Tab-separated table of C-alpha atoms in Angstrom:
chain	number	residue	atom	x	y	z
A	1	MET	CA	6.356	-10.485	-27.225
A	2	ASP	CA	5.081	-7.579	-28.801
A	3	ILE	CA	6.974	-5.761	-25.846
A	4	LYS	CA	5.274	-2.290	-27.020
A	5	ALA	CA	2.123	-3.194	-27.816
A	6	TYR	CA	2.131	-4.925	-24.338
A	7	ILE	CA	2.268	-2.284	-23.022
A	8	SER	CA	0.067	0.615	-24.903
A	9	GLU	CA	-2.293	-1.824	-23.554
A	10	TRP	CA	-2.165	-2.478	-20.552
A	11	ALA	CA	-1.394	1.605	-20.533
A	12	ARG	CA	-5.650	1.841	-21.931
A	13	SER	CA	-6.687	-0.468	-20.206
A	14	TYR	CA	-5.315	1.032	-15.972
A	15	LYS	CA	-7.073	4.270	-17.037
A	16	ASP	CA	-10.328	3.332	-18.624
A	17	ASP	CA	-10.387	0.842	-15.222
A	18	LEU	CA	-9.068	3.763	-13.136
A	19	THR	CA	-12.300	6.325	-14.645
A	20	GLN	CA	-14.798	4.314	-15.466
A	21	ASN	CA	-15.017	1.742	-12.710
A	22	ILE	CA	-13.306	2.275	-9.636
A	23	MET	CA	-13.004	5.689	-8.653
A	24	PRO	CA	-17.415	5.981	-9.921
A	25	PHE	CA	-17.719	3.594	-7.624
A	26	TRP	CA	-16.360	5.135	-4.755
A	27	MET	CA	-17.270	8.393	-6.051
A	28	LYS	CA	-20.515	6.649	-5.323
A	29	TYR	CA	-21.231	4.948	-3.324
A	30	GLY	CA	-18.515	6.012	-0.960
A	31	LEU	CA	-18.281	9.920	-0.929
A	32	ASP	CA	-20.055	11.322	2.055
A	33	ARG	CA	-21.488	14.064	0.744
A	34	GLU	CA	-22.894	15.478	3.792
A	35	HIS	CA	-20.687	14.938	6.180
A	36	GLY	CA	-17.254	15.014	4.261
A	37	GLY	CA	-15.328	11.513	3.936
A	38	VAL	CA	-15.794	8.391	2.841
A	39	TYR	CA	-17.053	5.302	4.130
A	40	THR	CA	-15.480	1.948	3.029
A	41	CYS	CA	-17.941	-1.161	4.727
A	42	VAL	CA	-20.013	-1.356	1.269
A	43	ASP	CA	-21.448	-4.116	0.112
A	44	ARG	CA	-20.525	-6.499	-3.105
A	45	ASP	CA	-22.761	-3.253	-4.967
A	46	GLY	CA	-21.317	-0.483	-2.834
A	47	THR	CA	-24.749	-0.399	0.044
A	48	LEU	CA	-23.348	1.027	2.697
A	49	MET	CA	-23.575	-1.763	5.606
A	50	ASP	CA	-21.676	0.492	7.380
A	51	THR	CA	-21.251	3.970	9.002
A	52	THR	CA	-17.872	3.805	10.826
A	53	LYS	CA	-15.262	5.596	9.658
A	54	SER	CA	-11.401	3.736	8.866
A	55	VAL	CA	-9.738	6.522	9.856
A	56	TRP	CA	-6.165	5.598	7.742
A	57	PHE	CA	-8.744	5.529	4.651
A	58	GLN	CA	-9.615	8.889	5.099
A	59	GLY	CA	-5.954	9.910	4.147
A	60	ARG	CA	-5.450	6.653	1.972
A	61	PHE	CA	-8.295	8.721	-0.623
A	62	ALA	CA	-7.889	12.412	-0.167
A	63	PHE	CA	-4.183	10.475	-1.224
A	64	VAL	CA	-5.960	8.324	-4.569
A	65	CYS	CA	-7.874	11.094	-5.176
A	66	ALA	CA	-4.847	13.820	-5.408
A	67	TYR	CA	-2.706	11.341	-6.922
A	68	ALA	CA	-5.260	10.262	-9.816
A	69	TYR	CA	-6.026	13.796	-10.727
A	70	ASN	CA	-2.395	14.826	-10.964
A	71	ASN	CA	-1.173	11.621	-13.016
A	72	VAL	CA	-3.565	10.741	-14.950
A	73	GLU	CA	-6.105	13.077	-16.014
A	74	LYS	CA	-7.242	17.252	-13.706
A	75	ASN	CA	-10.918	15.498	-12.867
A	76	GLU	CA	-12.171	18.260	-10.500
A	77	GLU	CA	-14.600	16.326	-8.898
A	78	TRP	CA	-11.764	13.957	-7.552
A	79	LEU	CA	-9.565	17.201	-5.975
A	80	GLN	CA	-12.549	18.327	-4.654
A	81	ALA	CA	-13.696	14.795	-2.651
A	82	ALA	CA	-9.230	15.014	-1.503
A	83	LYS	CA	-10.445	18.587	-0.172
A	84	THR	CA	-13.715	17.377	2.083
A	85	THR	CA	-12.135	14.514	2.853
A	86	ILE	CA	-9.176	16.168	4.429
A	87	ASP	CA	-11.139	19.169	6.060
A	88	PHE	CA	-12.497	16.229	7.482
A	89	ILE	CA	-9.210	15.007	9.208
A	90	GLU	CA	-8.382	17.440	10.056
A	91	LYS	CA	-11.815	18.523	11.670
A	92	TYR	CA	-12.431	15.145	13.603
A	93	CYS	CA	-9.021	12.594	13.447
A	94	PHE	CA	-7.244	13.952	16.136
A	95	ASP	CA	-7.174	13.338	19.201
A	96	LYS	CA	-5.357	16.368	22.060
A	97	ASP	CA	-2.210	14.719	21.811
A	98	GLY	CA	-2.070	15.012	18.006
A	99	HIS	CA	-2.728	11.010	18.165
A	100	MET	CA	-4.644	10.275	15.489
A	101	TYR	CA	-8.174	7.810	16.013
A	102	PHE	CA	-8.123	4.904	14.073
A	103	SER	CA	-12.102	4.903	13.988
A	104	VAL	CA	-14.571	7.833	13.626
A	105	THR	CA	-18.876	8.250	13.298
A	106	ALA	CA	-19.964	9.282	9.948
A	107	ASP	CA	-20.160	12.797	11.646
A	108	GLY	CA	-16.396	11.941	13.412
A	109	ARG	CA	-17.547	11.486	16.562
A	110	PRO	CA	-13.882	9.094	18.302
A	111	LEU	CA	-14.793	5.751	18.562
A	112	ARG	CA	-10.842	4.092	18.857
A	113	LYS	CA	-7.589	4.683	18.668
A	114	ARG	CA	-4.591	1.988	18.148
A	115	ARG	CA	-1.156	1.931	19.141
A	116	TYR	CA	-0.023	2.496	15.814
A	117	VAL	CA	0.413	5.423	13.689
A	118	PHE	CA	-0.523	4.232	10.175
A	119	SER	CA	-3.634	6.776	11.001
A	120	GLU	CA	-0.766	9.578	10.386
A	121	THR	CA	1.495	8.774	7.521
A	122	PHE	CA	-1.566	8.401	5.367
A	123	ALA	CA	-2.719	11.718	6.399
A	124	ALA	CA	0.334	12.638	5.485
A	125	ILE	CA	0.695	11.930	1.990
A	126	ALA	CA	-3.209	12.468	1.551
A	127	MET	CA	-1.805	16.260	2.726
A	128	SER	CA	1.284	16.276	0.506
A	129	GLU	CA	-0.775	15.428	-3.386
A	130	TYR	CA	-2.818	17.933	-2.169
A	131	ALA	CA	-0.542	20.431	-2.262
A	132	LEU	CA	1.131	18.732	-4.727
A	133	ALA	CA	-2.390	19.022	-6.969
A	134	THR	CA	-2.705	22.740	-5.650
A	135	GLY	CA	0.629	24.597	-5.020
A	136	ASP	CA	-1.521	25.296	-1.880
A	137	MET	CA	1.905	25.154	0.852
A	138	HIS	CA	-0.306	25.357	3.546
A	139	TYR	CA	-1.017	21.501	3.330
A	140	ALA	CA	2.470	20.886	2.280
A	141	GLU	CA	3.597	22.883	5.464
A	142	ARG	CA	0.924	20.434	6.923
A	143	ALA	CA	1.597	17.384	6.565
A	144	MET	CA	5.726	17.952	6.947
A	145	GLN	CA	4.478	18.653	10.906
A	146	VAL	CA	2.133	15.244	11.019
A	147	PHE	CA	4.751	13.663	9.660
A	148	GLU	CA	6.629	14.956	11.990
A	149	ASP	CA	5.012	14.234	15.039
A	150	THR	CA	4.778	10.691	13.592
A	151	GLN	CA	8.171	10.129	14.460
A	152	ARG	CA	7.588	11.754	17.855
A	153	PHE	CA	5.091	9.644	18.624
A	154	LEU	CA	7.333	6.251	17.719
A	155	ALA	CA	10.553	8.156	19.639
A	156	THR	CA	9.292	8.994	22.996
A	157	PRO	CA	8.887	5.691	25.312
A	158	GLY	CA	5.550	5.182	27.066
A	159	PHE	CA	3.339	7.410	24.028
A	160	LEU	CA	2.507	4.723	22.696
A	161	ALA	CA	0.706	1.309	24.338
A	162	PRO	CA	3.770	-1.361	24.403
A	163	LYS	CA	1.977	-4.700	22.241
A	164	PHE	CA	3.451	-6.768	24.481
A	165	GLU	CA	5.568	-6.871	28.274
A	166	PRO	CA	8.187	-4.934	28.545
A	167	GLU	CA	11.171	-7.408	28.596
A	168	VAL	CA	9.731	-8.298	25.310
A	169	GLN	CA	11.690	-6.739	23.011
A	170	LEU	CA	11.169	-7.025	18.797
A	171	GLN	CA	10.818	-4.616	15.698
A	172	SER	CA	8.319	-4.107	12.367
A	173	HIS	CA	9.064	-3.868	9.260
A	174	SER	CA	5.372	-2.606	8.315
A	175	ILE	CA	6.657	0.389	9.896
A	176	ILE	CA	10.166	0.894	8.671
A	177	MET	CA	8.892	0.613	4.797
A	178	ILE	CA	5.644	2.842	5.276
A	179	LEU	CA	7.788	5.500	6.576
A	180	ILE	CA	9.960	5.050	3.336
A	181	ASN	CA	7.272	5.832	0.825
A	182	VAL	CA	6.076	9.126	2.945
A	183	GLY	CA	8.937	10.280	2.611
A	184	SER	CA	9.718	10.328	-0.279
A	185	ARG	CA	5.777	11.349	-1.088
A	186	LEU	CA	6.957	14.729	0.984
A	187	ARG	CA	9.796	14.994	-1.042
A	188	ALA	CA	7.986	15.773	-3.524
A	189	VAL	CA	6.911	19.366	-1.842
A	190	VAL	CA	9.073	19.524	1.001
A	191	ASP	CA	12.520	20.073	0.972
A	192	ASN	CA	13.285	19.141	4.399
A	193	PRO	CA	16.638	16.534	4.528
A	194	LYS	CA	14.798	14.782	7.776
A	195	LEU	CA	12.664	12.891	4.724
A	196	THR	CA	16.070	11.673	3.250
A	197	LEU	CA	17.904	11.030	6.706
A	198	GLN	CA	13.939	9.118	6.965
A	199	ILE	CA	14.784	7.501	4.132
A	200	ASN	CA	18.657	5.801	4.819
A	201	ASP	CA	17.437	5.023	8.002
A	202	SER	CA	14.443	2.686	7.353
A	203	ILE	CA	16.912	0.925	3.970
A	204	ASP	CA	19.433	0.658	6.282
A	205	LYS	CA	16.980	-1.152	8.509
A	206	LEU	CA	15.429	-2.468	6.185
A	207	ARG	CA	18.941	-4.301	5.293
A	208	ARG	CA	20.750	-4.606	8.722
A	209	TYR	CA	17.608	-6.026	10.590
A	210	PHE	CA	14.441	-7.519	7.991
A	211	MET	CA	17.398	-9.241	5.221
A	212	HIS	CA	17.327	-13.195	6.226
A	213	PRO	CA	19.615	-14.906	3.582
A	214	GLU	CA	19.577	-18.173	5.316
A	215	PHE	CA	15.771	-18.381	5.073
A	216	LYS	CA	16.295	-15.736	1.277
A	217	ALA	CA	13.246	-14.180	2.942
A	218	LEU	CA	12.683	-10.447	4.280
A	219	LEU	CA	10.850	-11.298	7.819
A	220	GLU	CA	7.974	-9.445	8.674
A	221	CYS	CA	9.321	-9.361	12.496
A	222	VAL	CA	12.628	-9.685	13.905
A	223	GLY	CA	14.898	-8.975	17.262
A	224	PRO	CA	15.864	-5.848	18.000
A	225	ASN	CA	19.132	-6.182	15.834
A	226	GLY	CA	18.127	-8.356	14.012
A	227	GLU	CA	17.467	-11.486	15.882
A	228	PHE	CA	15.708	-14.678	14.211
A	229	VAL	CA	12.673	-15.420	16.947
A	230	ASP	CA	12.496	-19.147	16.098
A	231	THR	CA	8.336	-18.098	17.379
A	232	ASN	CA	4.721	-19.281	15.385
A	233	MET	CA	4.907	-14.767	14.700
A	234	THR	CA	7.853	-14.174	13.959
A	235	ARG	CA	8.946	-17.190	10.932
A	236	VAL	CA	6.487	-15.041	9.535
A	237	ILE	CA	6.817	-13.739	5.030
A	238	ASN	CA	4.214	-12.012	4.039
A	239	PRO	CA	4.975	-11.533	0.433
A	240	GLY	CA	2.686	-8.727	-0.387
A	241	HIS	CA	3.228	-6.586	2.137
A	242	CYS	CA	7.539	-7.825	1.611
A	243	ILE	CA	6.870	-6.493	-2.682
A	244	GLU	CA	4.765	-4.117	-1.732
A	245	THR	CA	8.719	-2.625	0.028
A	246	SER	CA	10.257	-4.048	-2.990
A	247	TRP	CA	8.527	-0.981	-5.195
A	248	PHE	CA	9.085	1.360	-2.744
A	249	LEU	CA	12.436	0.587	-2.103
A	250	MET	CA	12.828	1.001	-6.500
A	251	GLU	CA	11.406	4.333	-6.759
A	252	GLU	CA	13.870	5.798	-4.849
A	253	ALA	CA	17.026	3.870	-7.168
A	254	ARG	CA	15.200	6.057	-9.470
A	255	GLN	CA	15.390	9.319	-7.154
A	256	ARG	CA	19.127	8.281	-7.228
A	257	ASN	CA	19.729	7.800	-11.081
A	258	TRP	CA	19.240	4.354	-10.707
A	259	ASP	CA	21.602	3.445	-7.754
A	260	LYS	CA	23.092	-0.021	-8.994
A	261	ASP	CA	22.965	-1.177	-4.842
A	262	LEU	CA	19.716	0.387	-3.792
A	263	MET	CA	17.755	-1.437	-7.362
A	264	ASP	CA	20.046	-5.322	-6.047
A	265	THR	CA	18.342	-5.012	-2.522
A	266	ALA	CA	14.926	-3.814	-3.775
A	267	LEU	CA	15.572	-6.683	-7.089
A	268	THR	CA	16.999	-9.379	-3.971
A	269	ILE	CA	13.768	-8.767	-1.845
A	270	PHE	CA	10.922	-8.649	-4.801
A	271	ASN	CA	12.407	-12.049	-6.372
A	272	TRP	CA	13.025	-13.811	-2.704
A	273	SER	CA	9.132	-12.419	-2.475
A	274	TRP	CA	7.821	-13.951	-5.453
A	275	ASP	CA	8.883	-17.187	-4.881
A	276	TRP	CA	7.320	-17.733	-1.795
A	277	GLY	CA	4.533	-16.005	-2.594
A	278	TRP	CA	3.628	-16.977	-6.046
A	279	ASP	CA	0.982	-20.205	-5.723
A	280	LYS	CA	1.898	-22.748	-8.310
A	281	GLU	CA	-0.595	-24.744	-8.322
A	282	TYR	CA	-3.784	-22.086	-7.960
A	283	GLY	CA	-1.346	-18.948	-9.404
A	284	GLY	CA	-1.883	-15.367	-7.152
A	285	ILE	CA	-0.133	-14.084	-3.685
A	286	ILE	CA	-0.659	-15.855	-1.149
A	287	ASN	CA	-0.922	-14.829	2.112
A	288	PHE	CA	1.759	-16.236	4.862
A	289	ARG	CA	4.128	-18.798	4.564
A	290	ASP	CA	6.333	-19.949	7.432
A	291	CYS	CA	10.006	-19.459	6.618
A	292	ARG	CA	10.973	-22.717	8.035
A	293	ASN	CA	8.148	-23.432	5.876
A	294	LEU	CA	6.333	-24.773	8.434
A	295	PRO	CA	2.458	-24.604	9.045
A	296	PRO	CA	1.574	-20.940	9.529
A	297	GLN	CA	-0.032	-19.947	12.335
A	298	ASP	CA	-2.809	-16.916	10.529
A	299	TYR	CA	-6.228	-18.808	9.919
A	300	SER	CA	-5.914	-16.767	6.357
A	301	GLN	CA	-2.995	-17.743	5.133
A	302	ASP	CA	-3.887	-19.238	2.426
A	303	MET	CA	-6.187	-16.820	0.680
A	304	LYS	CA	-5.783	-14.373	-1.617
A	305	PHE	CA	-5.796	-10.614	-0.892
A	306	TRP	CA	-6.554	-7.631	-2.872
A	307	TRP	CA	-3.158	-6.185	-2.614
A	308	PRO	CA	-0.466	-8.553	-3.156
A	309	GLN	CA	-2.039	-8.759	-6.337
A	310	SER	CA	-2.036	-5.303	-6.779
A	311	GLU	CA	1.490	-4.657	-5.541
A	312	THR	CA	2.518	-7.220	-7.118
A	313	ILE	CA	1.568	-5.821	-10.555
A	314	ILE	CA	3.535	-2.803	-10.099
A	315	ALA	CA	6.769	-4.046	-8.663
A	316	SER	CA	6.812	-6.328	-12.147
A	317	LEU	CA	6.524	-3.415	-14.204
A	318	TYR	CA	9.268	-1.170	-11.724
A	319	ALA	CA	11.520	-3.809	-11.878
A	320	TYR	CA	11.705	-4.071	-15.589
A	321	LEU	CA	11.861	-0.292	-16.423
A	322	GLY	CA	14.880	-0.319	-14.022
A	323	THR	CA	16.517	-3.480	-15.060
A	324	GLY	CA	14.417	-3.993	-19.452
A	325	ASP	CA	15.149	-7.731	-18.363
A	326	GLU	CA	12.058	-9.946	-19.617
A	327	GLU	CA	11.543	-11.836	-17.424
A	328	TYR	CA	10.120	-9.089	-14.974
A	329	LEU	CA	7.340	-8.864	-17.744
A	330	TYR	CA	7.444	-12.675	-17.583
A	331	ARG	CA	5.874	-12.104	-13.737
A	332	HIS	CA	3.316	-9.003	-14.977
A	333	ARG	CA	1.926	-11.369	-16.979
A	334	GLN	CA	1.823	-14.098	-14.759
A	335	ILE	CA	0.134	-12.256	-11.945
A	336	SER	CA	-1.819	-9.704	-14.276
A	337	GLU	CA	-4.125	-12.211	-16.160
A	338	TRP	CA	-4.817	-14.423	-12.529
A	339	THR	CA	-5.521	-11.177	-10.779
A	340	TYR	CA	-7.743	-9.940	-13.219
A	341	ALA	CA	-9.518	-13.479	-14.319
A	342	HIS	CA	-10.234	-13.566	-10.870
A	343	PHE	CA	-10.748	-9.913	-8.815
A	344	PRO	CA	-12.525	-7.465	-11.013
A	345	ASP	CA	-16.880	-8.427	-10.233
A	346	LYS	CA	-17.851	-8.413	-14.258
A	347	GLU	CA	-21.842	-7.754	-12.769
A	348	TYR	CA	-21.290	-5.078	-9.884
A	349	GLY	CA	-18.347	-2.435	-10.365
A	350	GLU	CA	-14.947	-2.843	-8.216
A	351	TRP	CA	-13.496	-5.771	-7.570
A	352	TYR	CA	-13.228	-8.966	-4.533
A	353	GLY	CA	-11.033	-8.124	-1.526
A	354	TYR	CA	-10.851	-11.446	-0.620
A	355	LEU	CA	-10.602	-14.253	-2.207
A	356	HIS	CA	-9.443	-19.375	-1.179
A	357	ARG	CA	-6.399	-20.206	-1.998
A	358	ASP	CA	-8.256	-21.691	-5.858
A	359	GLY	CA	-9.815	-18.287	-6.792
A	360	THR	CA	-12.942	-18.546	-6.004
A	361	VAL	CA	-14.326	-15.825	-3.539
A	362	ALA	CA	-14.941	-15.713	0.558
A	363	GLN	CA	-17.315	-12.826	0.851
A	364	PRO	CA	-18.130	-10.423	-1.629
A	365	ALA	CA	-18.128	-7.148	0.717
A	366	LYS	CA	-16.538	-4.419	-1.672
A	367	GLY	CA	-15.029	-2.832	1.743
A	368	ASN	CA	-14.582	-3.013	5.252
A	369	LEU	CA	-12.032	-1.315	6.899
A	370	PHE	CA	-9.394	-2.231	6.074
A	371	LYS	CA	-10.384	-2.806	2.151
A	372	GLY	CA	-11.107	0.127	0.651
A	373	PRO	CA	-10.004	3.182	-2.347
A	374	PHE	CA	-6.647	2.730	-1.669
A	375	HIS	CA	-4.117	-0.832	-3.497
A	376	ILE	CA	-6.631	-0.969	-5.973
A	377	PRO	CA	-6.841	2.275	-7.447
A	378	ARG	CA	-2.450	3.889	-6.286
A	379	MET	CA	-1.421	0.609	-8.406
A	380	MET	CA	-3.644	1.220	-11.655
A	381	ILE	CA	-1.858	4.792	-11.273
A	382	LYS	CA	0.906	4.092	-10.664
A	383	SER	CA	0.983	1.147	-13.593
A	384	PHE	CA	-0.411	3.125	-15.827
A	385	THR	CA	2.412	6.599	-15.422
A	386	LEU	CA	5.461	2.737	-15.566
A	387	CYS	CA	3.973	1.967	-18.601
A	388	ASN	CA	3.949	5.066	-20.270
A	389	GLU	CA	7.849	6.076	-19.232
A	390	ILE	CA	8.723	2.146	-20.568
A	391	LEU	CA	6.709	3.326	-23.885
A	392	GLU	CA	8.459	6.077	-23.686
A	393	LYS	CA	11.951	4.282	-23.935
A	394	PHE	CA	10.647	2.728	-27.132
């Protein structure tokens, strides 16, 4: 493999796809120029199917717009879209107690609150990325406030409705991992030791509780002290989620001058999760596995979703940047060839989100309350920057 030519071609591809396909699609069909914010429930051709607005996608879209502005090109339309979406968030998406809604109407009337704090985490990174783009520290301060509120909500017994009955004591991987990324994004504009303390706490919990060498897996749900709980729900491995965690850890390892112990943890998670997730028969990263190789409970267990493929593309490039091991470039080629052969919609643009195991389209809509402009554009932005960093070594 001519590595320099290979990486150069992918750098060009990521930038072109982002600037000529993904961002134009969402600026045309998603951006709400009347009320502010973004719609995500759009059909294959961009036709609006539902005006319900996903609150976590308001933060995700604002983040992507500012992130693309900061790392790809100074497109003022993107920056303005970030601003109007953050304005929508501030005006409509917080309840009186500071806890954010999950969904609102087109004009911002609340529809639903959930027991989670993911709306907060994405609002915080949107505000911090916008502060980085503009130098307006009001948004950095506000991001920090939302982050601290999130920590308080999680630490206050009874504030968030319990998922199970009181005697059921479990902890989830998802909030542990996302707070690593939140801390990392905010730290780019805010010098506050709480951010690194949160990252350190999350890393410690991943290592002590969620990594289970007996299964060579990072589990999604464990007991309060990391105990393996032998039920259908708690045997779940989510390979894409674990791979996303791995590159968050690689990013933090690089921040610490490629800290070897942290990089080893990241690579262990990536390697385990690749082995569980890569479909040797059809290709692509599968949705769910059972750590004891029993039949998974989730009905979408053998499907191929857009976001695990995107996270694996990032992780493989990050692993190669950090190690120089060409095995990770081989994985990048495998996942990229499969992904780009099946997900992009060559007729209407953007990507399908939901494929059957064999790569055929399960449903053609480009968005809903869970799929929208985040994982795919973030992958293209991050991969574009990683490719350029790899090229700097030549």
